[in-house]
Short mmCIF file of C-alpha atoms in Angstrom, two decimals:
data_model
loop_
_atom_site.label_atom_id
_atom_site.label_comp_id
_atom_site.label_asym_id
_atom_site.label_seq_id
_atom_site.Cartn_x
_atom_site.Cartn_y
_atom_site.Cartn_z
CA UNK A 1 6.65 -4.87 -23.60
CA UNK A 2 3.89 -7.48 -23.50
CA UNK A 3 0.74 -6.60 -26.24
CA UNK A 4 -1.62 -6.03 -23.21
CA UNK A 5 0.39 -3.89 -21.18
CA UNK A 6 1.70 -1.79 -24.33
CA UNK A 7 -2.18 -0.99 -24.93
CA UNK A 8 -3.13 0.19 -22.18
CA UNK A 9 -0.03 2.06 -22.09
CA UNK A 10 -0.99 3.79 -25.23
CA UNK A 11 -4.60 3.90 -24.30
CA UNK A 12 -3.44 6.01 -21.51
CA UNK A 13 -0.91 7.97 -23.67
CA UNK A 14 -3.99 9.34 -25.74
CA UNK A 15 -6.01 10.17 -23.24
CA UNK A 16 -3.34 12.19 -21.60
CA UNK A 17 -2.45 14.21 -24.74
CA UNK A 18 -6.16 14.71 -25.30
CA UNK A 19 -6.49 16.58 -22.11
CA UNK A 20 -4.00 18.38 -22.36
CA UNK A 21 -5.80 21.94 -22.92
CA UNK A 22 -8.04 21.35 -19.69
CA UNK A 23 -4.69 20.78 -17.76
CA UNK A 24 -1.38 22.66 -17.40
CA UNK A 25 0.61 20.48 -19.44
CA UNK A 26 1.72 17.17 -20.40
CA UNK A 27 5.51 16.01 -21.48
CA UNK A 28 6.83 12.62 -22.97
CA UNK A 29 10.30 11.92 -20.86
CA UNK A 30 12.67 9.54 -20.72
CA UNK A 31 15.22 8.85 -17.41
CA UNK A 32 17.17 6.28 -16.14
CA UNK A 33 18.12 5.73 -12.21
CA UNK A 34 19.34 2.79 -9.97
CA UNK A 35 17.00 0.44 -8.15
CA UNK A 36 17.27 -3.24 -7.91
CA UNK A 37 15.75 -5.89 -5.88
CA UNK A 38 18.74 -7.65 -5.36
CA UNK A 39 21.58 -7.66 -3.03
CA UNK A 40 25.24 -6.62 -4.33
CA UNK A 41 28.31 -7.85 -2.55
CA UNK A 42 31.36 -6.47 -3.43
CA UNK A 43 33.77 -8.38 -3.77
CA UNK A 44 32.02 -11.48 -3.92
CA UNK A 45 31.39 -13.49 -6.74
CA UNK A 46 27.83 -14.60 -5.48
CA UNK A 47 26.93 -10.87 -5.46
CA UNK A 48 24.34 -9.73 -8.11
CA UNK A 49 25.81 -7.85 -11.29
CA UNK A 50 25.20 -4.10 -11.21
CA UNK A 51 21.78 -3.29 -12.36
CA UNK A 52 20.45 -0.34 -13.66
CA UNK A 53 16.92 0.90 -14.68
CA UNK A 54 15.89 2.95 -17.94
CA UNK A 55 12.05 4.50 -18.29
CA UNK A 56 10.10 6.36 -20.94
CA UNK A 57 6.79 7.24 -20.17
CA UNK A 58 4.15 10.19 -19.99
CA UNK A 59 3.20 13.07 -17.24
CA UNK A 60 0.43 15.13 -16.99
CA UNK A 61 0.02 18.07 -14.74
CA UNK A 62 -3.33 18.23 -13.36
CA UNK A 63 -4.38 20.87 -11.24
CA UNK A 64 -1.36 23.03 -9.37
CA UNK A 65 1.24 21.75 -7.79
CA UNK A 66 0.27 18.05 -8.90
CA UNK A 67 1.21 15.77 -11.84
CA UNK A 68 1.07 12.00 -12.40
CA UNK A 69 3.29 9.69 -14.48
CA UNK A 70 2.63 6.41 -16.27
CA UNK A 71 5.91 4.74 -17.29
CA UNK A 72 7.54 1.44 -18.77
CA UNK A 73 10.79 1.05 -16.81
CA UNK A 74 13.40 -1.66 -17.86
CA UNK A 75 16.48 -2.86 -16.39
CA UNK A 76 19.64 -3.37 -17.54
CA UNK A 77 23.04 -5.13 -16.31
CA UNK A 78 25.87 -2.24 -15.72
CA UNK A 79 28.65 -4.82 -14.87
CA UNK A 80 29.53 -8.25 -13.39
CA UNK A 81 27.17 -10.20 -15.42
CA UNK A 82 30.00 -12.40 -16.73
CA UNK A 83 31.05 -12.91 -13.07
CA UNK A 84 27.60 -14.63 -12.51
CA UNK A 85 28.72 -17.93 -13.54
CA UNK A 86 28.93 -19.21 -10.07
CA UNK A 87 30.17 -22.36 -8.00
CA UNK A 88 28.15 -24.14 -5.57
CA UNK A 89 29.23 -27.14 -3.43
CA UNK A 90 26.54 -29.54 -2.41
CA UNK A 91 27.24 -31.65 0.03
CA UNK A 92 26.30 -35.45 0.85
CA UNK A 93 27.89 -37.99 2.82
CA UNK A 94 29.79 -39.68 2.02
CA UNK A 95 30.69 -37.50 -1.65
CA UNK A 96 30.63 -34.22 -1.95
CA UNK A 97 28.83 -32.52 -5.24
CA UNK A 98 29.72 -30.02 -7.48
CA UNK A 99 27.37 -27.91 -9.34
CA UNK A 100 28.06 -25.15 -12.41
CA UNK A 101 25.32 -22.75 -12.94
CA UNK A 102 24.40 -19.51 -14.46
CA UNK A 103 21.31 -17.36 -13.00
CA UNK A 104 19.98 -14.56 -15.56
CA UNK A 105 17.48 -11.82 -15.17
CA UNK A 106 15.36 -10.09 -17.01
CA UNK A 107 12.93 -7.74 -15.29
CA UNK A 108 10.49 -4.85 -16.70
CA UNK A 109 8.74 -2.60 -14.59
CA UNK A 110 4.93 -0.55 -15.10
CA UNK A 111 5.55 2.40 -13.02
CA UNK A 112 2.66 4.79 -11.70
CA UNK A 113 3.78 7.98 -9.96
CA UNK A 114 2.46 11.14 -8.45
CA UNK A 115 4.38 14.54 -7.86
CA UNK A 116 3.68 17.32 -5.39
CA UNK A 117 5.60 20.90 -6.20
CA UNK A 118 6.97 22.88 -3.82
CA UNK A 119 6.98 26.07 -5.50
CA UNK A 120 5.72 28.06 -8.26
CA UNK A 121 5.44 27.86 -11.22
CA UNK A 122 3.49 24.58 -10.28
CA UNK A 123 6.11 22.67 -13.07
CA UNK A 124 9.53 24.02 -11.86
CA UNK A 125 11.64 23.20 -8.89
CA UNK A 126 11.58 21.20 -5.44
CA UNK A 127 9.45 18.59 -5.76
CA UNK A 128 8.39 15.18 -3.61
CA UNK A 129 7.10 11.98 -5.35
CA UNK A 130 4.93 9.04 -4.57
CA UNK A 131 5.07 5.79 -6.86
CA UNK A 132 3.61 2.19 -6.52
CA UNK A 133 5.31 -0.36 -9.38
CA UNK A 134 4.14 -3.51 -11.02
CA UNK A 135 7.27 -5.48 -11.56
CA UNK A 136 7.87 -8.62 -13.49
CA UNK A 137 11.48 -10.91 -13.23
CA UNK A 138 11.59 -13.90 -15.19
CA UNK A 139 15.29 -15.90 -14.21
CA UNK A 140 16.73 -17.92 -16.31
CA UNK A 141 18.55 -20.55 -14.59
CA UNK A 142 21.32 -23.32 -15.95
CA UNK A 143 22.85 -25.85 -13.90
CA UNK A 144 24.91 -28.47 -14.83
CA UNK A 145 26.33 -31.21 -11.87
CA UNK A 146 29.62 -32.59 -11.99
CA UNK A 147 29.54 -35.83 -9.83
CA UNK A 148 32.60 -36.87 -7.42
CA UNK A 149 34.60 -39.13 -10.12
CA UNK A 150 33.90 -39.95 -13.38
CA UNK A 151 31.58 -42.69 -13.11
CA UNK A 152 28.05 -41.08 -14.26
CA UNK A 153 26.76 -41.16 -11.19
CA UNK A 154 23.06 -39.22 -10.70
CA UNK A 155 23.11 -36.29 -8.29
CA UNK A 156 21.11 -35.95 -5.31
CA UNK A 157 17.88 -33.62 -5.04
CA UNK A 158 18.80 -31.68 -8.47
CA UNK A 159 17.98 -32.36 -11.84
CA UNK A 160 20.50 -30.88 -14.59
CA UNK A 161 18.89 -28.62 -17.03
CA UNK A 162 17.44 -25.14 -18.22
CA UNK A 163 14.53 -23.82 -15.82
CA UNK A 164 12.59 -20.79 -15.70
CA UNK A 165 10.85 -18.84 -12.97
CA UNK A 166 8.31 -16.12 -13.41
CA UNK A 167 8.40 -13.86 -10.48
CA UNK A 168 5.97 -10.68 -9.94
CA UNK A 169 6.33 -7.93 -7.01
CA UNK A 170 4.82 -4.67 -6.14
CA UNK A 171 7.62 -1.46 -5.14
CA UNK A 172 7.12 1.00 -2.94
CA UNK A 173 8.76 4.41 -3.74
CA UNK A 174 9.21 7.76 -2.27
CA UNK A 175 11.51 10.44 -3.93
CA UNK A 176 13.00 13.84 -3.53
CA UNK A 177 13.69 15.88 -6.38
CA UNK A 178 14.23 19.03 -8.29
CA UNK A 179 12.94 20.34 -12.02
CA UNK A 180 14.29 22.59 -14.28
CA UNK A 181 10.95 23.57 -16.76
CA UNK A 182 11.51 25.57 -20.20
CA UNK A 183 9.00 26.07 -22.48
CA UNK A 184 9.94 22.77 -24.70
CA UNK A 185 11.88 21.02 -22.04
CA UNK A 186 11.86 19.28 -18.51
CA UNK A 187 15.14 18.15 -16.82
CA UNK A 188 15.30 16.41 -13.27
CA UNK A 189 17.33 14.89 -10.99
CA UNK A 190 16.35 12.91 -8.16
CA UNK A 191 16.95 10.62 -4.80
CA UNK A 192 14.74 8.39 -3.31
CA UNK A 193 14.29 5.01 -1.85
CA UNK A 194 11.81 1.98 -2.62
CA UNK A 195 10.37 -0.86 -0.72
CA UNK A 196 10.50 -4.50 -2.54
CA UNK A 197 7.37 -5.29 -1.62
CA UNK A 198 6.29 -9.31 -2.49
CA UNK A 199 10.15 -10.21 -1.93
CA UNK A 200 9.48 -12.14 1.05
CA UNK A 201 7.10 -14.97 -0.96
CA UNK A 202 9.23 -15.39 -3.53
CA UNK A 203 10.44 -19.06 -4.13
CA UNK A 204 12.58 -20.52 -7.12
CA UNK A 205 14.17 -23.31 -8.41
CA UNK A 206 16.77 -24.92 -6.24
CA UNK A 207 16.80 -21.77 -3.89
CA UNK A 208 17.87 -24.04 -1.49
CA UNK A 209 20.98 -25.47 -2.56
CA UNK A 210 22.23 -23.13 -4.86
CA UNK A 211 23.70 -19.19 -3.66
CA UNK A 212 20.78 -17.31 -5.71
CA UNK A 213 21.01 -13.54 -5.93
CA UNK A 214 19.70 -12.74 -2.43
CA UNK A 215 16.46 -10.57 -2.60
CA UNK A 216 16.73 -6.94 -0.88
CA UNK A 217 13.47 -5.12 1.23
CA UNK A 218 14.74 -1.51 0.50
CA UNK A 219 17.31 -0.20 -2.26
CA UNK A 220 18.54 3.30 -2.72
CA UNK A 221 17.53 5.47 -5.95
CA UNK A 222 19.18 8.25 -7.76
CA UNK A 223 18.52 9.39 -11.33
CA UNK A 224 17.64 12.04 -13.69
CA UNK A 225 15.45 12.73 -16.28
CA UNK A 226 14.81 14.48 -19.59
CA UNK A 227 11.51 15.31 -20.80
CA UNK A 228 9.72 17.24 -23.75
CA UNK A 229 6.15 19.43 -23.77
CA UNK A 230 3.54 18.86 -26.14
#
């Protein structure tokens, strides 16, 4: 987590816990769900690996029926990222181009949430969630060309080479979920859906010519999570 965002994370931590007593209560949790901007095609190897999200954050309940949340979410590649070693054929008359390259992501997440409860007590049961996400992707992208024949030969419109993009966009989430509250424990599970919002402006290296993961406006989202009263 960068220094600036893990102080303000903490900064927020204390203040939570230090309320505490004027509010119902507040739990430390950790969860993990599914959510990720881009596209996967089964089946295909330009399809995105399988991506996955874990979070740990904070919750305080506030007055009744109504919490917020403050989390650091970070995602995580499930399967296929071996598979995204891809092929890409560029083509110019009168040769034809080869390119080898490997697109890697690594993407964090500062998630802010707010949850209404359905029934009482104000901690336990149905519940419906609104979140708005500050998300950062940085891609690491290789690419090697392979001209027609052996003679070195250089390769039109790309430069071989290690590049790096810094992408940041702004999610959009709505969920549906349920709470089981103890005494020392919170567990939920939950469905939802987000909005990639910022997707559309996005531009990287060599978009053009190479078969990038292809960003996605809405993805699906189930999870669960496990939290812990202080």
């Amino acid at each position: 987590m960068p220094v600036k965002s893990g102080k303000a994370f903490l900064l927020f931590l204390f203040l939570l816990g230090s309320s505490s007593g004027k509010a119902q209560t507040t739990d430390i949790f950790v969860s993990i769900q599914t959510g990720s901007p881009f596209r996967v095609l089964l089946g295909d190897d330009n399809g995105a690996p399988v991506i996955w999200n874990y979070c740990f954050g904070v919750e305080e309940y506030l007055i009744d029926k109504l919490s917020i949340a403050l989390s650091y979410r970070k995602s995580f590649y499930v399967a296929g990222k071996d598979e995204s070693v891809q092929w890409k054929q560029f083509y110019d008359s009168p040769d034809d181009y080869e390119y080898t390259y490997r697109e890697d992501y690594n993407m964090y997440s500062i998630d802010f949430e707010s949850k209404y409860f359905f029934e009482e007590p104000d901690d336990d049961g149905l519940y419906m969630s609104s979140g708005i996400s500050f998300q950062h992707i940085t891609l690491n992208l290789d690419v090697i060309g392979i001209p027609p024949n052996t003679t070195p030969v250089p390769v039109p419109n790309m430069i071989d080479g290690s590049y790096k993009d810094e992408i940041n966009i702004y999610p959009l989430s709505i969920k549906l979920g349920h709470r089981y509250s103890g005494d020392v424990m919170v567990f939920d599970y939950f469905t939802g859906l987000t909005y990639f919002s910022g997707t559309g402006s996005v531009r990287r290296t060599y978009e053009q010519n190479l078969d990038l993961y292809e960003f996605k406006s809405v993805a699906y989202i189930i999870g669960m999570k496990l939290g812990f009263k202080f």
